[in-house]
N, CA, C and O atoms as a DFTB+ gen file, in Angstrom:
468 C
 N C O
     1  1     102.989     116.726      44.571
     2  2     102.220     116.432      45.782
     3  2     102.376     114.944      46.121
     4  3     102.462     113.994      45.344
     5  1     102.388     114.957      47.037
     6  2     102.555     113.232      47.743
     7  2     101.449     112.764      48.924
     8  3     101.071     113.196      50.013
     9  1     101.180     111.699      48.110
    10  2      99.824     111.501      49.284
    11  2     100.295     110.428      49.841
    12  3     101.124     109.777      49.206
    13  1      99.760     109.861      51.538
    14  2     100.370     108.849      52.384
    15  2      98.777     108.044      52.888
    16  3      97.851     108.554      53.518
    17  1      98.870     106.980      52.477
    18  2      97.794     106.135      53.253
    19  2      97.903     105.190      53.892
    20  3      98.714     104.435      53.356
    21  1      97.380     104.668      55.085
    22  2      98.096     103.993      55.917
    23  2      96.666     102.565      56.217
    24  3      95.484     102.722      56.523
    25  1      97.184     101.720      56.048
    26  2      95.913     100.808      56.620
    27  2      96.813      99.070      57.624
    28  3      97.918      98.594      57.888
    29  1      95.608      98.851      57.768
    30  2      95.810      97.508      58.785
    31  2      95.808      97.915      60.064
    32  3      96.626      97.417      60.837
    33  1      94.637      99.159      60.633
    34  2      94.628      99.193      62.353
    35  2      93.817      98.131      62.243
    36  3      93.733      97.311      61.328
    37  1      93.175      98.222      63.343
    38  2      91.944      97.336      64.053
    39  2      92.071      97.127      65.558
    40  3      92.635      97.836      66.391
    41  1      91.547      96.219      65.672
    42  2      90.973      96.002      66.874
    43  2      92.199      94.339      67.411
    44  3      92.307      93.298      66.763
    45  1      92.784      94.631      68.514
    46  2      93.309      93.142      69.011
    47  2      93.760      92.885      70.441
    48  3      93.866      93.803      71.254
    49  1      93.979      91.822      70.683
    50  2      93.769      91.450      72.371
    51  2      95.056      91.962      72.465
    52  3      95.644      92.409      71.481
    53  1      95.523      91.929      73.553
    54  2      96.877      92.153      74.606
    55  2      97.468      90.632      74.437
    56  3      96.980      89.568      74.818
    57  1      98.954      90.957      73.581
    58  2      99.491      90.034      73.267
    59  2      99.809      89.587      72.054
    60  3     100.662      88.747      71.771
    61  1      98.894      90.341      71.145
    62  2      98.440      89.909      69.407
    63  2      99.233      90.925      68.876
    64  3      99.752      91.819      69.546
    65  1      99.330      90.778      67.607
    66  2     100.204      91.286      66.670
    67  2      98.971      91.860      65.624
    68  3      97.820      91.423      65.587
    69  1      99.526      92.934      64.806
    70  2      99.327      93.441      63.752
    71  2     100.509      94.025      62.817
    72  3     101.668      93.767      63.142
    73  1     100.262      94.779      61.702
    74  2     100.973      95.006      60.945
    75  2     100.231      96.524      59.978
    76  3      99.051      96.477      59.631
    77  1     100.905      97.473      59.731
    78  2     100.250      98.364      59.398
    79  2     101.461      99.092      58.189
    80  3     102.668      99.307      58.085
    81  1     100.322      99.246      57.515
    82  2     101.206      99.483      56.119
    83  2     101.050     100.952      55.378
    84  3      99.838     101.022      55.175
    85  1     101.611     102.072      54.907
    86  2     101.458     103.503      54.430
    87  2     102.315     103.240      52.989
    88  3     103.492     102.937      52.790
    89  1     101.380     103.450      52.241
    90  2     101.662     103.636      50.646
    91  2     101.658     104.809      50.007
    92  3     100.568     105.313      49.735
    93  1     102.751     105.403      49.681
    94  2     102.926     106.922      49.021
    95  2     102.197     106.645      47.630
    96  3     101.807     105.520      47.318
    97  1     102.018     108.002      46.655
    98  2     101.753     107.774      45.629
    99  2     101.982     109.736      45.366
   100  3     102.138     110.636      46.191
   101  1     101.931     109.746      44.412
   102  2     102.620     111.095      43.710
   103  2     103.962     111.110      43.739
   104  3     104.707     110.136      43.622
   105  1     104.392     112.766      43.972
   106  2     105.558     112.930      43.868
   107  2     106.949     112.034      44.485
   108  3     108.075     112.432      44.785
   109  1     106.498     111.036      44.513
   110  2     107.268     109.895      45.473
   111  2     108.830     109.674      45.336
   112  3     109.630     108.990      45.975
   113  1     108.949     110.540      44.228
   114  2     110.637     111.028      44.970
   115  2     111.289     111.693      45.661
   116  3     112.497     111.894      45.542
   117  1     110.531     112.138      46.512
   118  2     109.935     113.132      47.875
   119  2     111.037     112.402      49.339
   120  3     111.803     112.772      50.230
   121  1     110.233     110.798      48.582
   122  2     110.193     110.126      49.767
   123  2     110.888     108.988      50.179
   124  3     110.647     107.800      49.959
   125  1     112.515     109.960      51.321
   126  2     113.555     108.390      51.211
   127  2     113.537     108.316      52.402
   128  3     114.414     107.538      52.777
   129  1     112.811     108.859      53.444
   130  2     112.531     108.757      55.418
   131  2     111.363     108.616      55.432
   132  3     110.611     109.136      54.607
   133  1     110.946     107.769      56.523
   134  2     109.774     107.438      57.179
   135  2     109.803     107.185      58.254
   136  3     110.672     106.497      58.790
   137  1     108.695     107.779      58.878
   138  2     108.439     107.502      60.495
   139  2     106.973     107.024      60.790
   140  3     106.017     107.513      60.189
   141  1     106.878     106.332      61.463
   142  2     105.362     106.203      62.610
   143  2     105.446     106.216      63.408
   144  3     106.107     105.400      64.052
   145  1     104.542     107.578      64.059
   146  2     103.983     108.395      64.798
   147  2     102.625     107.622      65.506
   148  3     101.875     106.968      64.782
   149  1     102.405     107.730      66.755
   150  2     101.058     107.779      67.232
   151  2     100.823     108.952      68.203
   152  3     101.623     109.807      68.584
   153  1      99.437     108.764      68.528
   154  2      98.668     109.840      69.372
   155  2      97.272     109.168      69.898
   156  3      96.307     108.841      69.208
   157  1      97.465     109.034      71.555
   158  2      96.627     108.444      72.138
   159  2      95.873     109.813      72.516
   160  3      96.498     110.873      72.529
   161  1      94.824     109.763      72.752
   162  2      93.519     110.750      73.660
   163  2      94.133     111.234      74.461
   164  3      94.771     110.482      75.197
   165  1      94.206     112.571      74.655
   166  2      94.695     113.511      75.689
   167  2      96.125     113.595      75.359
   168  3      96.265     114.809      75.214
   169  1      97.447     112.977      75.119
   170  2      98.406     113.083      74.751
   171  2      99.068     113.752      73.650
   172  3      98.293     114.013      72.730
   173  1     100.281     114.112      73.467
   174  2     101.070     114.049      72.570
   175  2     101.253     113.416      71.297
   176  3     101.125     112.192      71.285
   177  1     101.541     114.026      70.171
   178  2     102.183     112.790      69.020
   179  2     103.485     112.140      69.327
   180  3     104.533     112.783      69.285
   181  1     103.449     111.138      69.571
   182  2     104.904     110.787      69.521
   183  2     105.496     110.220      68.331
   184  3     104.753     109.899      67.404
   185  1     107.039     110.020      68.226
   186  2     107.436     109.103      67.417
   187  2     107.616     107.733      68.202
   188  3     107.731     107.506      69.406
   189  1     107.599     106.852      67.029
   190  2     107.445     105.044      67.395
   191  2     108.547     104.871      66.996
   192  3     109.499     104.997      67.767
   193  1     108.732     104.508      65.571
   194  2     109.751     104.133      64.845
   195  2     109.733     104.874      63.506
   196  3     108.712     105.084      62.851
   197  1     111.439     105.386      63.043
   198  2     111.923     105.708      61.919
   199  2     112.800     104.796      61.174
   200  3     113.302     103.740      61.561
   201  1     112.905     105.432      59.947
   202  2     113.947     104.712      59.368
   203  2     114.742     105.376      58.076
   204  3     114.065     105.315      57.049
   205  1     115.920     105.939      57.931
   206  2     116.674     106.510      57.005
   207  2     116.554     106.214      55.480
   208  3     115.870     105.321      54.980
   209  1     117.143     106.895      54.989
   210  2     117.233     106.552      53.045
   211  2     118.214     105.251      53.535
   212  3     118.024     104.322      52.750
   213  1     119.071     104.939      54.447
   214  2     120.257     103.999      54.680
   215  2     119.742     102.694      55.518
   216  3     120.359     101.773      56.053
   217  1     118.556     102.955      55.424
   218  2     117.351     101.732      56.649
   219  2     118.167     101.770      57.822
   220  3     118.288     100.777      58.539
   221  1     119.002     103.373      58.173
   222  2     119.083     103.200      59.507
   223  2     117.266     103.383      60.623
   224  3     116.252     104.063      60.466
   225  1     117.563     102.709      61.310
   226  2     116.473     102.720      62.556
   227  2     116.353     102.841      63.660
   228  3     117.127     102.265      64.425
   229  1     115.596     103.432      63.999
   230  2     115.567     103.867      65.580
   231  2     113.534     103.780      66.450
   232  3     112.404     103.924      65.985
   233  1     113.904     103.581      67.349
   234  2     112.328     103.435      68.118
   235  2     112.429     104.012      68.852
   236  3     113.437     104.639      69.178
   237  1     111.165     103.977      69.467
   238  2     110.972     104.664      70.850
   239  2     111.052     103.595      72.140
   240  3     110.575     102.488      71.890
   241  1     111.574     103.778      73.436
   242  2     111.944     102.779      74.192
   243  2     110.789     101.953      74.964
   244  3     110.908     101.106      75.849
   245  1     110.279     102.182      74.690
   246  2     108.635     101.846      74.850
   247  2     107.944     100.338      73.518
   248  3     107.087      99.454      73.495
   249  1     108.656     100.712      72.941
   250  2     108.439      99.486      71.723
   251  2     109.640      98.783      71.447
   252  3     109.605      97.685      70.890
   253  1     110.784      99.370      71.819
   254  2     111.838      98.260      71.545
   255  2     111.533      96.520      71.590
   256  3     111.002      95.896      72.509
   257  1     111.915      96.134      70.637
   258  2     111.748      94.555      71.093
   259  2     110.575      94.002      70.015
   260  3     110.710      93.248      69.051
   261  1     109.518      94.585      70.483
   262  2     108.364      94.318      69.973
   263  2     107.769      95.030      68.659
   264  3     106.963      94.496      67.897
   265  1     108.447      96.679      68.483
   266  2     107.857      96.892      66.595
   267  2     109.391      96.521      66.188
   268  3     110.368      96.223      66.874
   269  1     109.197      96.659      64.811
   270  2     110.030      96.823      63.684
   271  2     109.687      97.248      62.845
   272  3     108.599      96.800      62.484
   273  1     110.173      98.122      62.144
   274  2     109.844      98.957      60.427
   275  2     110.159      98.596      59.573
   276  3     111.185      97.928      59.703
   277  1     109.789      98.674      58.583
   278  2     110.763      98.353      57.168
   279  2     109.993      98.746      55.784
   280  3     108.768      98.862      55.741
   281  1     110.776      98.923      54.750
   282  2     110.526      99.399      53.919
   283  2     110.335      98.696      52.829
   284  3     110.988      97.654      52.870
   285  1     109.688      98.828      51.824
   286  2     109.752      98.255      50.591
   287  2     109.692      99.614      49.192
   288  3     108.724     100.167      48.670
   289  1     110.925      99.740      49.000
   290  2     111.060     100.783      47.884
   291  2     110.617     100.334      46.525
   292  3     110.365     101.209      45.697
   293  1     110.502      99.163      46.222
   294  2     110.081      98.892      44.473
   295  2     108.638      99.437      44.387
   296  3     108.111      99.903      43.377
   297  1     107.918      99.261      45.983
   298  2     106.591      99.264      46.115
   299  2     105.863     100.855      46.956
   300  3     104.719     101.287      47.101
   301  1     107.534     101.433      47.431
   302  2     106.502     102.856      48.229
   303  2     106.011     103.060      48.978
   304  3     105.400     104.113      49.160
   305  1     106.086     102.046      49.788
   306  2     105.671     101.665      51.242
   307  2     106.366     101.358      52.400
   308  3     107.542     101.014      52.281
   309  1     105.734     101.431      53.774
   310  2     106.576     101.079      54.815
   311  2     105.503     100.453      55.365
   312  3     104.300     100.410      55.109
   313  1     106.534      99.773      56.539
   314  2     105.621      98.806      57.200
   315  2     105.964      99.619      58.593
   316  3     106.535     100.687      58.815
   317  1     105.129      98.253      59.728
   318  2     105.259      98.428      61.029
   319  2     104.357      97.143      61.453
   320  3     103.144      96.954      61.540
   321  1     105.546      96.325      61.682
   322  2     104.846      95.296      62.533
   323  2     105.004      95.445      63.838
   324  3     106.100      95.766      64.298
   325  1     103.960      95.237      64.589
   326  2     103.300      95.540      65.963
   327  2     103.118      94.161      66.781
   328  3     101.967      93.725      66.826
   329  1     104.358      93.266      67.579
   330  2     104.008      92.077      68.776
   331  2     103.942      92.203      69.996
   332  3     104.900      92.863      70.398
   333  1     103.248      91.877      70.818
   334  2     102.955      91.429      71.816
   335  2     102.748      92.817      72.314
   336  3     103.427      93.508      73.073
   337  1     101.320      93.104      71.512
   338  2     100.553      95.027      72.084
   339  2     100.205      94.346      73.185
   340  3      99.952      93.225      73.624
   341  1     100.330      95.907      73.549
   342  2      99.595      96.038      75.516
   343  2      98.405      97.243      75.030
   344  3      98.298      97.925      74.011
   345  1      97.514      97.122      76.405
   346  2      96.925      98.398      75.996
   347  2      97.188      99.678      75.902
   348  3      96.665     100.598      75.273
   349  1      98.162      99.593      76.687
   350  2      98.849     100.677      76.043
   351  2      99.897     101.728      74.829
   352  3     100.393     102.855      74.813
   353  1      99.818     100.554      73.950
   354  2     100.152     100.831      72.679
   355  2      98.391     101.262      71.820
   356  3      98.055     100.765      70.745
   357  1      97.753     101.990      72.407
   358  2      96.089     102.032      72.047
   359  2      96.213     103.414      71.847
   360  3      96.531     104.225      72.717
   361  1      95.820     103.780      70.083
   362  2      96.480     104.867      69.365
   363  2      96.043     105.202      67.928
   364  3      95.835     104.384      67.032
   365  1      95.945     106.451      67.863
   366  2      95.814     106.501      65.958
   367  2      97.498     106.723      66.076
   368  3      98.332     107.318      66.758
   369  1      97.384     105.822      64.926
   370  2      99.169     105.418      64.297
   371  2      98.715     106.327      63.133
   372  3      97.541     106.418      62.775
   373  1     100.053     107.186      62.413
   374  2     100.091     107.940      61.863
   375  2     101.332     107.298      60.497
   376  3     101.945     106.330      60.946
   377  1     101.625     107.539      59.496
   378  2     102.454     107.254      58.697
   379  2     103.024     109.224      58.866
   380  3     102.473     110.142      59.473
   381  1     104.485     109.198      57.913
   382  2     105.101     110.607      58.296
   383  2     106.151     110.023      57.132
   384  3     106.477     108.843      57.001
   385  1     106.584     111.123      56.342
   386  2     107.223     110.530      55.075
   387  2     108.260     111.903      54.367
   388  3     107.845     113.027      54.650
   389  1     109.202     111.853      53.724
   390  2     109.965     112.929      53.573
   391  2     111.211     112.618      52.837
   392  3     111.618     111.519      52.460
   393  1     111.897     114.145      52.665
   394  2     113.252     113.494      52.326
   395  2     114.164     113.005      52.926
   396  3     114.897     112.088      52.555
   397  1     114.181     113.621      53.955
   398  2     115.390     112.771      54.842
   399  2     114.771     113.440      56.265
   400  3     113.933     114.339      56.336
   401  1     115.227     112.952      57.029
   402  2     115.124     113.159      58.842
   403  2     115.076     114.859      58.943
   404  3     115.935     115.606      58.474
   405  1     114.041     115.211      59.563
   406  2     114.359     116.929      59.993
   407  2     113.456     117.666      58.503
   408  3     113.493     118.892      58.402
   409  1     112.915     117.088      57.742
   410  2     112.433     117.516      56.149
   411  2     111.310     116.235      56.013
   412  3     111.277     115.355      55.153
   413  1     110.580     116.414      56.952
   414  2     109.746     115.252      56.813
   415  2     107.668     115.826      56.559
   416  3     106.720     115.541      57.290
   417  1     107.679     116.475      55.548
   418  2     106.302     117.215      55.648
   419  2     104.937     116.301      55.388
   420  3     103.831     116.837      55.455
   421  1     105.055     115.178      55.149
   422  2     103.943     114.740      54.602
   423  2     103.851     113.785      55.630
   424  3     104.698     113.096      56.199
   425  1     102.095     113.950      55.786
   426  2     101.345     113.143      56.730
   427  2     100.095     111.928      56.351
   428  3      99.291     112.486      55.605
   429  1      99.769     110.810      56.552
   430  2      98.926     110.040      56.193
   431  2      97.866     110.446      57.225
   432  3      98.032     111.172      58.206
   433  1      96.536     109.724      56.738
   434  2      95.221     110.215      57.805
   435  2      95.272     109.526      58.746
   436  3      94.214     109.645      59.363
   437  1      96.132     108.641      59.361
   438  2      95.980     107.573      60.510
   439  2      95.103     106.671      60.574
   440  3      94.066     106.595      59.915
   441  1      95.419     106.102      61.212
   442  2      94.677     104.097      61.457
   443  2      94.280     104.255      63.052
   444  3      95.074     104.771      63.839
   445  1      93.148     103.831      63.412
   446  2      93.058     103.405      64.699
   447  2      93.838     102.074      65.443
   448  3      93.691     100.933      65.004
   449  1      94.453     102.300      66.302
   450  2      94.934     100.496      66.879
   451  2      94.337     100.563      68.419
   452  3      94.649     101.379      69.286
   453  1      93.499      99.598      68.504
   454  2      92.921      99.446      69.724
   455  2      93.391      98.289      70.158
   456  3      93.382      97.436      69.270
   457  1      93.919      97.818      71.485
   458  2      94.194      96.856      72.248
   459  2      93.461      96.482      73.356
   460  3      93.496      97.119      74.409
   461  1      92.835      95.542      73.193
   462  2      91.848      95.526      74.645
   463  2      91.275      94.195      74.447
   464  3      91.136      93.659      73.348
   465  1      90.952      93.694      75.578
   466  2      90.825      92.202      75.971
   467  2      88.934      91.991      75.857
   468  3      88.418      90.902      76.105
């Protein structure tokens, strides 16, 4: 079993940065893909940003520029740093974790990220 926890939402102005972090623990050889996912009120889950067993990466065109992902394997974790939010990046961010792309079953409980002035 593999559990995913995700922390560092909060609360920040339009313009500010955060950083949000999902730490596996169990079966964690489960886990060489990761994605973050959000889901605003009334919407869809989307994907944000992934990243391969090969730290290939990809975003959504909506965050280009401004997230980046990355991983830290000694430690089991991924990141997601978050610059220059709008309010409309205003979302439970989700962690999403697996063996590879397309085999991705495990979900973290999500973080709130609120953007607002």
């Amino acid at each position: 079993q593999v559990q995913l926890v995700e922390s560092g939402g909060g609360l920040v102005q339009p313009g500010g940065s955060l950083r949000l972090s999902c730490a596996a623990s169990g079966s964690i050889f489960s886990i060489n893909a990761w994605g973050w996912y959000r889901q605003a009120p009334g919407n869809q889950r989307e994907l944000v940003a992934g990243i391969t067993g090969t730290s290939t990466t990809n975003y959504a065109d909506s965050v280009k520029g401004r997230f980046t992902i990355s991983r830290d394997s000694a430690k089991n974790t991924v990141y997601l740093q978050m610059n220059s939010l709008k309010p409309e990046d205003t979302a439970v961010y989700y962690c999403n974790g697996g063996l590879r792309v397309g085999l991705m079953p495990y979900w973290g409980q999500g973080t709130q990220v609120t953007v607002s002035s």
